[in-house]
CSV table of C-alpha atoms in Angstrom, one decimal:
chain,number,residue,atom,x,y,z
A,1,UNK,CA,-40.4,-43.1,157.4
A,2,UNK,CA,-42.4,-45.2,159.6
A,3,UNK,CA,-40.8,-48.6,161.6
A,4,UNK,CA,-40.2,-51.8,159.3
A,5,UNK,CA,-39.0,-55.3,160.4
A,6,UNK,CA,-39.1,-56.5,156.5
A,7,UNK,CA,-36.6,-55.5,154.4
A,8,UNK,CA,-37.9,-52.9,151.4
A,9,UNK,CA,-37.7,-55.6,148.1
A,10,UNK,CA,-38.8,-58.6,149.4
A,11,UNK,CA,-40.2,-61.2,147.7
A,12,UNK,CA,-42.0,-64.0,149.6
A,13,UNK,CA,-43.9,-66.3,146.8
A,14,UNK,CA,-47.2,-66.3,149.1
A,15,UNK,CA,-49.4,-67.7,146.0
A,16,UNK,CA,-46.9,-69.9,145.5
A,17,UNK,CA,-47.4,-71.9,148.6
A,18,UNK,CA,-51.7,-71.1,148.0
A,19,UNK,CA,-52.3,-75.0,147.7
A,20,UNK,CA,-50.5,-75.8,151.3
A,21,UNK,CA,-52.6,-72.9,153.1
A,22,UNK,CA,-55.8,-74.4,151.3
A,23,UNK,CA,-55.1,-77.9,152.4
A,24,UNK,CA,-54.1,-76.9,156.3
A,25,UNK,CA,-57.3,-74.7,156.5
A,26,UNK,CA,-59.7,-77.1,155.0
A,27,UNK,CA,-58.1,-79.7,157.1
A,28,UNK,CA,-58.5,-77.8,159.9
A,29,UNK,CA,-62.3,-76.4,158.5
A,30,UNK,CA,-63.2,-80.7,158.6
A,31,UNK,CA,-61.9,-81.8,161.6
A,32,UNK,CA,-64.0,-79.0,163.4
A,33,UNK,CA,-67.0,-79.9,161.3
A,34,UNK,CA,-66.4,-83.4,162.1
A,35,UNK,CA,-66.3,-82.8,165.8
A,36,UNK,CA,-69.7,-80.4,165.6
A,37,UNK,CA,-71.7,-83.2,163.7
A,38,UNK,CA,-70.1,-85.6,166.4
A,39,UNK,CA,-71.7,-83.8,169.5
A,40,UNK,CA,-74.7,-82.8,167.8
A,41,UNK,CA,-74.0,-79.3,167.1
A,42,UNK,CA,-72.3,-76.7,168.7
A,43,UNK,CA,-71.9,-76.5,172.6
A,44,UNK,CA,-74.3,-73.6,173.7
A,45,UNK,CA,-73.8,-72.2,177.0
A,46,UNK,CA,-76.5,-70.3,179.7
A,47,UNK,CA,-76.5,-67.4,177.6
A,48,UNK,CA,-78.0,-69.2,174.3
A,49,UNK,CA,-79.7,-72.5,175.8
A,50,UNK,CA,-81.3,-70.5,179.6
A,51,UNK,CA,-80.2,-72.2,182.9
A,52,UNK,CA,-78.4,-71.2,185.7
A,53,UNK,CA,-74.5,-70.3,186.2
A,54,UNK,CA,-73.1,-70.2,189.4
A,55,UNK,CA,-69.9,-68.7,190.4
A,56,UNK,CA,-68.2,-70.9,194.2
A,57,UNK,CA,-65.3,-70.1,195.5
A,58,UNK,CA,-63.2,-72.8,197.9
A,59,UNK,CA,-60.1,-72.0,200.5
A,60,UNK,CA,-58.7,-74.9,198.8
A,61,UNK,CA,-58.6,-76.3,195.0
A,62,UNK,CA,-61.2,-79.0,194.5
A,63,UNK,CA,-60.9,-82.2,192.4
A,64,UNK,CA,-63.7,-81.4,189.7
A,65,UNK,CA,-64.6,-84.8,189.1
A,66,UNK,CA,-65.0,-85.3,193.1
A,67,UNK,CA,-67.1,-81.9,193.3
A,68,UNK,CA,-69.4,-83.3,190.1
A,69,UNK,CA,-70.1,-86.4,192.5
A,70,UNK,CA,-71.1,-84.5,195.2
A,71,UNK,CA,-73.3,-82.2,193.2
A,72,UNK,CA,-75.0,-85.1,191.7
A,73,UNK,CA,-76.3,-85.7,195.4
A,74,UNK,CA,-78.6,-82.2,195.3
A,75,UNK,CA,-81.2,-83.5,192.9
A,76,UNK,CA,-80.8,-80.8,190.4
A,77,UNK,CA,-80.7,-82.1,187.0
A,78,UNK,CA,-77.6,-82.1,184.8
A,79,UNK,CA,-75.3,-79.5,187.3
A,80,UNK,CA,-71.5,-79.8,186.4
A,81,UNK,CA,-68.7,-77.9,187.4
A,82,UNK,CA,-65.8,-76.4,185.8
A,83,UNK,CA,-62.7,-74.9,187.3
A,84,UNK,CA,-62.7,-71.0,186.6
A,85,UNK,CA,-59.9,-68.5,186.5
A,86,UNK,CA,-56.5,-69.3,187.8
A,87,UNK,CA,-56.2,-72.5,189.7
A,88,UNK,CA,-54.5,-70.6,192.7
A,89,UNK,CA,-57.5,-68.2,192.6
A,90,UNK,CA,-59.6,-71.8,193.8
A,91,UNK,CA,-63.2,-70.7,191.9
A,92,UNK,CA,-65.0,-73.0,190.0
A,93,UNK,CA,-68.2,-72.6,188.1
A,94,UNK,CA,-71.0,-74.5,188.2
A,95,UNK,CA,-73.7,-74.7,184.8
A,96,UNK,CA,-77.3,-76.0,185.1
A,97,UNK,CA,-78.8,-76.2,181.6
A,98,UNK,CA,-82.3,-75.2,182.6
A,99,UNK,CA,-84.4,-72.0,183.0
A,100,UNK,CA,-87.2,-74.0,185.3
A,101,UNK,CA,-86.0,-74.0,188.5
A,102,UNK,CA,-85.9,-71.3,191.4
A,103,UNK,CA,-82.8,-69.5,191.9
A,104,UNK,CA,-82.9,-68.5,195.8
A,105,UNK,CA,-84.0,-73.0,196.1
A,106,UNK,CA,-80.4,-73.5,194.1
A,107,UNK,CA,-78.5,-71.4,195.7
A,108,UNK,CA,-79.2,-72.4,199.4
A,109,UNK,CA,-78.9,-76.1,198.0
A,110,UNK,CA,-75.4,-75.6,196.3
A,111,UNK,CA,-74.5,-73.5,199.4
A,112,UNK,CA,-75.8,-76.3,202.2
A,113,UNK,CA,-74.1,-78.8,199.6
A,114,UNK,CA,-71.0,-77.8,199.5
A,115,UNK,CA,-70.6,-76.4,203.0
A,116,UNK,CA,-70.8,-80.0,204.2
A,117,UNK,CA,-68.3,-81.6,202.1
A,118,UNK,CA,-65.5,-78.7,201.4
A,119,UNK,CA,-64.0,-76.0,203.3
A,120,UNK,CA,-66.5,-73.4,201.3
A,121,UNK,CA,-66.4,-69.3,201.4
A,122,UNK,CA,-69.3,-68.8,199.3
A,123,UNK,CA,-71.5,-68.2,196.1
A,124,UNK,CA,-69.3,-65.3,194.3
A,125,UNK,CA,-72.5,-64.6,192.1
A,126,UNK,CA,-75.7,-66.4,190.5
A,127,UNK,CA,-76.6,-65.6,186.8
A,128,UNK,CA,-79.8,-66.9,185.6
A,129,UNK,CA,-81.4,-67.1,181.3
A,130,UNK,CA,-84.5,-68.1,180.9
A,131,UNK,CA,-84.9,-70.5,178.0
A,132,UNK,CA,-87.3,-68.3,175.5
A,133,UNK,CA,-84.8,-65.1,176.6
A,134,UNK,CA,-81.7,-67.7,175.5
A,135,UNK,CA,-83.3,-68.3,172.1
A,136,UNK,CA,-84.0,-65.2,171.3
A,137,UNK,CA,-80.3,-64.2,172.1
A,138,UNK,CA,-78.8,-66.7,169.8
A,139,UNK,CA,-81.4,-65.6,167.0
A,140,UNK,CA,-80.1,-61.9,167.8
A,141,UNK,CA,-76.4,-63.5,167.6
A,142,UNK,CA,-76.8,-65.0,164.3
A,143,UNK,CA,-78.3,-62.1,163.0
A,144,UNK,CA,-75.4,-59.7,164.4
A,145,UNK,CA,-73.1,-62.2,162.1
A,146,UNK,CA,-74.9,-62.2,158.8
A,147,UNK,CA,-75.8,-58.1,158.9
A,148,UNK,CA,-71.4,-57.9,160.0
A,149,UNK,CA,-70.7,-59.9,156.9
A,150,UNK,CA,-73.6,-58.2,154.6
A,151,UNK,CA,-72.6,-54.5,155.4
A,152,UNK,CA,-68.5,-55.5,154.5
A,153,UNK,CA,-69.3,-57.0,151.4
A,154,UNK,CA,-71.5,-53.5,150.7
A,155,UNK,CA,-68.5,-51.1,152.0
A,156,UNK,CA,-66.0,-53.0,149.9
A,157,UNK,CA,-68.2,-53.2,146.4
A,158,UNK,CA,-68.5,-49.5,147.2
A,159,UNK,CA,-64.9,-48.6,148.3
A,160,UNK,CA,-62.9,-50.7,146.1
A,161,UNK,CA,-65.0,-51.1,142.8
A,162,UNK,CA,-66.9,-48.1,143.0
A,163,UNK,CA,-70.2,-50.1,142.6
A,164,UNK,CA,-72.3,-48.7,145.6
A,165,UNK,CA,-75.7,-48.9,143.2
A,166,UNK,CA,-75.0,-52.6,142.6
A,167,UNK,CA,-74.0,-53.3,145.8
A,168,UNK,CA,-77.4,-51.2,147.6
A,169,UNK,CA,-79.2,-53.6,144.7
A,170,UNK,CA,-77.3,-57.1,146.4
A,171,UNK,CA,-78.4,-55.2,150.3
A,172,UNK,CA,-82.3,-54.9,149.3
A,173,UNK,CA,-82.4,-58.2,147.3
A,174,UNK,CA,-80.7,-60.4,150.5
A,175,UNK,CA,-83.0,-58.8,152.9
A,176,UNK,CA,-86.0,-59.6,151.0
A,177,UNK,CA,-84.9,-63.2,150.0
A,178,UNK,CA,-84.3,-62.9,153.9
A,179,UNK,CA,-87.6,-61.7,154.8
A,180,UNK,CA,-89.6,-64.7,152.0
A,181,UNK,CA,-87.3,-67.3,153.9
A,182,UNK,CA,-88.5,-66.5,157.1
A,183,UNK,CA,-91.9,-67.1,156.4
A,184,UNK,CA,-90.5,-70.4,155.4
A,185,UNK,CA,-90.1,-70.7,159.0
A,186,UNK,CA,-87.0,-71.7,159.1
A,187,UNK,CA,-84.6,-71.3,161.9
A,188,UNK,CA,-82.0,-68.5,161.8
A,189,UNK,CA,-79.0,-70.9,161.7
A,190,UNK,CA,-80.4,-72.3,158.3
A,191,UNK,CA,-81.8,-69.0,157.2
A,192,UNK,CA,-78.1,-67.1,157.9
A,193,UNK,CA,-76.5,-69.9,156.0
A,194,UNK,CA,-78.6,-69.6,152.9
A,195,UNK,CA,-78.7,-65.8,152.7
A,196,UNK,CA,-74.7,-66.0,153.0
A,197,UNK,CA,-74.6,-68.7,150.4
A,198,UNK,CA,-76.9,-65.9,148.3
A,199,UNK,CA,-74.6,-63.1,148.8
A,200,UNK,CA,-71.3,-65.2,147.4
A,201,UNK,CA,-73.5,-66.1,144.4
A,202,UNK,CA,-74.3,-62.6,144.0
A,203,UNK,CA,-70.9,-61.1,144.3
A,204,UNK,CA,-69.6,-63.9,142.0
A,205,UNK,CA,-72.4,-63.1,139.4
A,206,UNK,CA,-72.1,-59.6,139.3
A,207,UNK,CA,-68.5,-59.8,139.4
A,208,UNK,CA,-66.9,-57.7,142.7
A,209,UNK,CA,-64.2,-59.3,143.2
A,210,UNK,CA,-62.9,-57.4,145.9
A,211,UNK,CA,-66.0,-58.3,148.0
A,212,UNK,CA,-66.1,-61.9,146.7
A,213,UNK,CA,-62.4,-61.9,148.7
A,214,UNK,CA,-63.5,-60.6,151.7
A,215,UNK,CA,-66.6,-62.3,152.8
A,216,UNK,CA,-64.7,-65.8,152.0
A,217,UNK,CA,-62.1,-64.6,153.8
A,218,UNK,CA,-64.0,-63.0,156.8
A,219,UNK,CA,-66.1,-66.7,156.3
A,220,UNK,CA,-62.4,-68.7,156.7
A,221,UNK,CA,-61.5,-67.1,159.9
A,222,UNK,CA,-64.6,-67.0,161.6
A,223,UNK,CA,-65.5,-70.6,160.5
A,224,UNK,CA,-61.6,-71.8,161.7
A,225,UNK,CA,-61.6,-70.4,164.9
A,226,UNK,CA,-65.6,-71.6,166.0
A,227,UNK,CA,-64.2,-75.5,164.5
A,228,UNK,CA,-60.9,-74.6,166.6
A,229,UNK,CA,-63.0,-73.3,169.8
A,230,UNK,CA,-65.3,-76.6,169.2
A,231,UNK,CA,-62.2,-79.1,169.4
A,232,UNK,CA,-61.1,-77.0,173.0
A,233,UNK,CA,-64.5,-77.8,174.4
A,234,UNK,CA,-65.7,-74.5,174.9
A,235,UNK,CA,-69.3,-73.2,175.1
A,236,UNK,CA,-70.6,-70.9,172.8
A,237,UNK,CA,-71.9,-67.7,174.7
A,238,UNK,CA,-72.6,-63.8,174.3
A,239,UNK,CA,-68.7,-63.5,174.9
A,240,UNK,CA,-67.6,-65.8,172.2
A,241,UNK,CA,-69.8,-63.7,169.5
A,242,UNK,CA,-68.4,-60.9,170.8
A,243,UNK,CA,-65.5,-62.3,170.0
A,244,UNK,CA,-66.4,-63.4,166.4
A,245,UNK,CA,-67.3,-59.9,165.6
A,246,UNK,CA,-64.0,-58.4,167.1
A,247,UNK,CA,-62.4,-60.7,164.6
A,248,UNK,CA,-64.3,-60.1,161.5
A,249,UNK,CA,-63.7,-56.3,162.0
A,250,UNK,CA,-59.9,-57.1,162.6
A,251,UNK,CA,-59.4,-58.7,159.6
A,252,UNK,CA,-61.2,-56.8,157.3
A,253,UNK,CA,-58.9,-53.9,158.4
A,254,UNK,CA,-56.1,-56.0,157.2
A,255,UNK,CA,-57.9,-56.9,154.1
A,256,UNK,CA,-58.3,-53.7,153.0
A,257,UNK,CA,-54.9,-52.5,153.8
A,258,UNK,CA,-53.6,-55.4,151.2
A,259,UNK,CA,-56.8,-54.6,148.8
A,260,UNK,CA,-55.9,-50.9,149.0
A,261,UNK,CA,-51.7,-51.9,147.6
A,262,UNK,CA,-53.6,-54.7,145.0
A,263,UNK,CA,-55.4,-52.0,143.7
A,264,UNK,CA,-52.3,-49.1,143.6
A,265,UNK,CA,-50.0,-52.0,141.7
A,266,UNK,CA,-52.8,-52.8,139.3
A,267,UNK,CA,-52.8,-48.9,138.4
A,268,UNK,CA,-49.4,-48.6,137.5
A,269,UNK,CA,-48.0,-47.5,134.1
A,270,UNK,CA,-46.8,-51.1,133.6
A,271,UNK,CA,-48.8,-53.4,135.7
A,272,UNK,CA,-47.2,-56.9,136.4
A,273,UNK,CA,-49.6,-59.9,136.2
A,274,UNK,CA,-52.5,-60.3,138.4
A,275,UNK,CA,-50.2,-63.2,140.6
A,276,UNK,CA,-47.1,-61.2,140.5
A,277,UNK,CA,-49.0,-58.1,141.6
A,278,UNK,CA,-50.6,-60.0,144.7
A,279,UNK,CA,-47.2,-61.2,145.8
A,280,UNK,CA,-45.6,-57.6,145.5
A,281,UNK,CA,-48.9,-55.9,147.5
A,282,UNK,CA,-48.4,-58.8,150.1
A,283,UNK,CA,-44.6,-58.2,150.5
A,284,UNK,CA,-44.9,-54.7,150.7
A,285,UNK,CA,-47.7,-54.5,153.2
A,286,UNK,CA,-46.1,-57.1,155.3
A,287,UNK,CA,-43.9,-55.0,158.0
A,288,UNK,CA,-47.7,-53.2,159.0
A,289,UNK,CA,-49.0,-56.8,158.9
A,290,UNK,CA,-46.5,-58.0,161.8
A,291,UNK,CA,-46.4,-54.8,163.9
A,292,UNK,CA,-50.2,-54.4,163.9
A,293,UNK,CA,-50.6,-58.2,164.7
A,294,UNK,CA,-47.8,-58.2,167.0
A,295,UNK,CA,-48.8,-55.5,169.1
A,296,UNK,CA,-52.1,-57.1,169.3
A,297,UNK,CA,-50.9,-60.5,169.8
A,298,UNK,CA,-49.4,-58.8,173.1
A,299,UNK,CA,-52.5,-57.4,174.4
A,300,UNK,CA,-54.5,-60.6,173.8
A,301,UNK,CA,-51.9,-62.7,176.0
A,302,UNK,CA,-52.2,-60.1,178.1
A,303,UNK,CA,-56.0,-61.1,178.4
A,304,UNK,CA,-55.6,-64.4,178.3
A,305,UNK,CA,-53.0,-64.9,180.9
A,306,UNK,CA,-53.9,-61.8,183.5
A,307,UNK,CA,-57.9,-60.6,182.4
A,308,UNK,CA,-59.4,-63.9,184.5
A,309,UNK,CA,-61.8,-66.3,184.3
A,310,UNK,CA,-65.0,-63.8,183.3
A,311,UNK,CA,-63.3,-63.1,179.9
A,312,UNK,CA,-61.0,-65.8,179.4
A,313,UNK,CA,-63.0,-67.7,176.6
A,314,UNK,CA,-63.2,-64.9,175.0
A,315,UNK,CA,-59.7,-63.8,175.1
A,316,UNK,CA,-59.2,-67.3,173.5
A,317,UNK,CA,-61.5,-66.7,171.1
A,318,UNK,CA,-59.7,-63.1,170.0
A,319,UNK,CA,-56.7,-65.3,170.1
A,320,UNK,CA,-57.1,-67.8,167.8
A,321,UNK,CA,-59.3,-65.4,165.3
A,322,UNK,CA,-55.8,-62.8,165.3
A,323,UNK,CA,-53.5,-66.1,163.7
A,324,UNK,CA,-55.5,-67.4,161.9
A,325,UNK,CA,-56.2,-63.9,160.7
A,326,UNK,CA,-52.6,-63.0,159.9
């Protein structure tokens, strides 16, 4: 008998408290929306918007908003810095938000900059996206999103409700209605939005319930922790969809642990309602719920705390998408 922290027969009234975990979430969805349409849209970083990212590292921690000063003095437009890592670690990270300018010219300016006015070891590296090669990486990002979301809803019409004609139907309808918006010429942000719109309407009409579930639920957590990551400030880069996909394929594994129990208890000799039966499949899948989040919880501090600056956004990221998850 495998390990259990929750006592065989209990009976947590989870729908029952439905209308509080609707109101916290969309309070939660709002504020992040708010805050999006506040700075004009998300926060891209090098990877998605081109520029330059350059890794210093001092003997000493820096004031940041002295060091922005200074770097104001080299002429090149729009450079800020950001401390990186651990503050005993003494690396910061400086951001230029454009793909125009020469990177050996930046580097020997940063470096003659900075030599003058700190005690300074060095550039620790020099990463530079050019601003068509950023686009295209966001458009690639986007896509990787939509086709995550669009293959789960397939699997789960197939797996659960044993609809895998319908739900090859939905796959060649959304990429065509994909492929007619397109020519629209719309951007992928808008086109991503609409096609995911489509597919809800789709799985409503047609009735799979079980895929209906999980793409709003995948759509929750992934829209929760981007309007979370937004209020911290944080950039949107390659890391952070890496990130986003990490947690969609996390919680669908939950989903279809508690899918796979809704589905047993519905089959029973003497099924209990439909509300009744969600509450028993969520009590008795909870002990794998808490051990398989725990356990992950642990290696994700672990990330946050010890893995450095290089991943630590995303770490974040993984974070936040695992509790909001559970």
């Amino acid at each position: 008998m495998g390990l259990q922290i929750i006592k065989p027969g209990t009976a947590i009234d989870f729908l029952g408290k439905r209308k509080i975990a609707a109101i916290l979430s969309a309070a939660v969805l709002l504020l992040g929306l708010v805050t999006i349409l506040a700075q004009g849209g998300l926060r891209y970083g090098i990877d998605f918007s081109g520029g330059i990212n350059i890794q210093v590292k001092f003997n000493e921690d820096i004031d940041v908003g002295r060091l922005n000063s200074i770097l104001q003095d080299t002429g090149i437009p729009d450079i800020r810095a950001q401390q990186f890592g651990d503050e005993g670690k003494h690396q910061y990270l400086l951001r230029i938000p454009s793909g125009e300018l020469q990177s050996k010219e930046v580097r020997s300016t940063v470096q003659e900059t900075l030599s003058q006015n700190f005690e300074f070891q060095g550039v620790q590296r020099l990463e530079m996206v050019g601003p068509k090669v950023g686009e295209d990486l966001k458009d690639k990002a986007l896509q990787a999103l939509f086709f995550a979301v669009l293959l789960i809803s397939i699997y789960i019409s197939g797996r659960f409700e044993h609809k895998w004609g319908i739900a090859g139907f939905m796959a060649v309808g959304l990429l065509l209605g994909l492929y007619l918006l397109k020519q629209l010429g719309l951007p992928i942000s808008y086109l991503v939005l609409a096609v995911f719109l489509i597919t809800l309407g789709i799985c409503w009409y047609l009735r799979l319930n079980y895929a209906l579930g999980a793409v709003v639920a995948l759509a929750h957590d992934v829209a929760i922790t981007v309007g979370i990551l937004t209020l911290l400030g944080k950039d949107f880069e390659l890391n952070t969809v890496a990130a986003l996909l990490t947690i969609i394929g996390y919680s669908l594994n939950d989903t279809i642990v508690v899918f796979d129990r809704v589905r047993e208890n519905l089959r029973a000799k003497k099924p209990l309602p439909l509300k009744e039966t969600i509450n028993a499949s969520i009590n008795q899948t909870l002990s794998r719920t808490l051990l398989t989040s725990g356990t992950t919880l642990l290696v994700v501090l672990s990330l946050v705390f010890l893995g450095g600056g290089v991943i630590y956004d995303f770490a974040v990221a993984l974070l936040i998408g695992v509790i909001v998850g559970t």
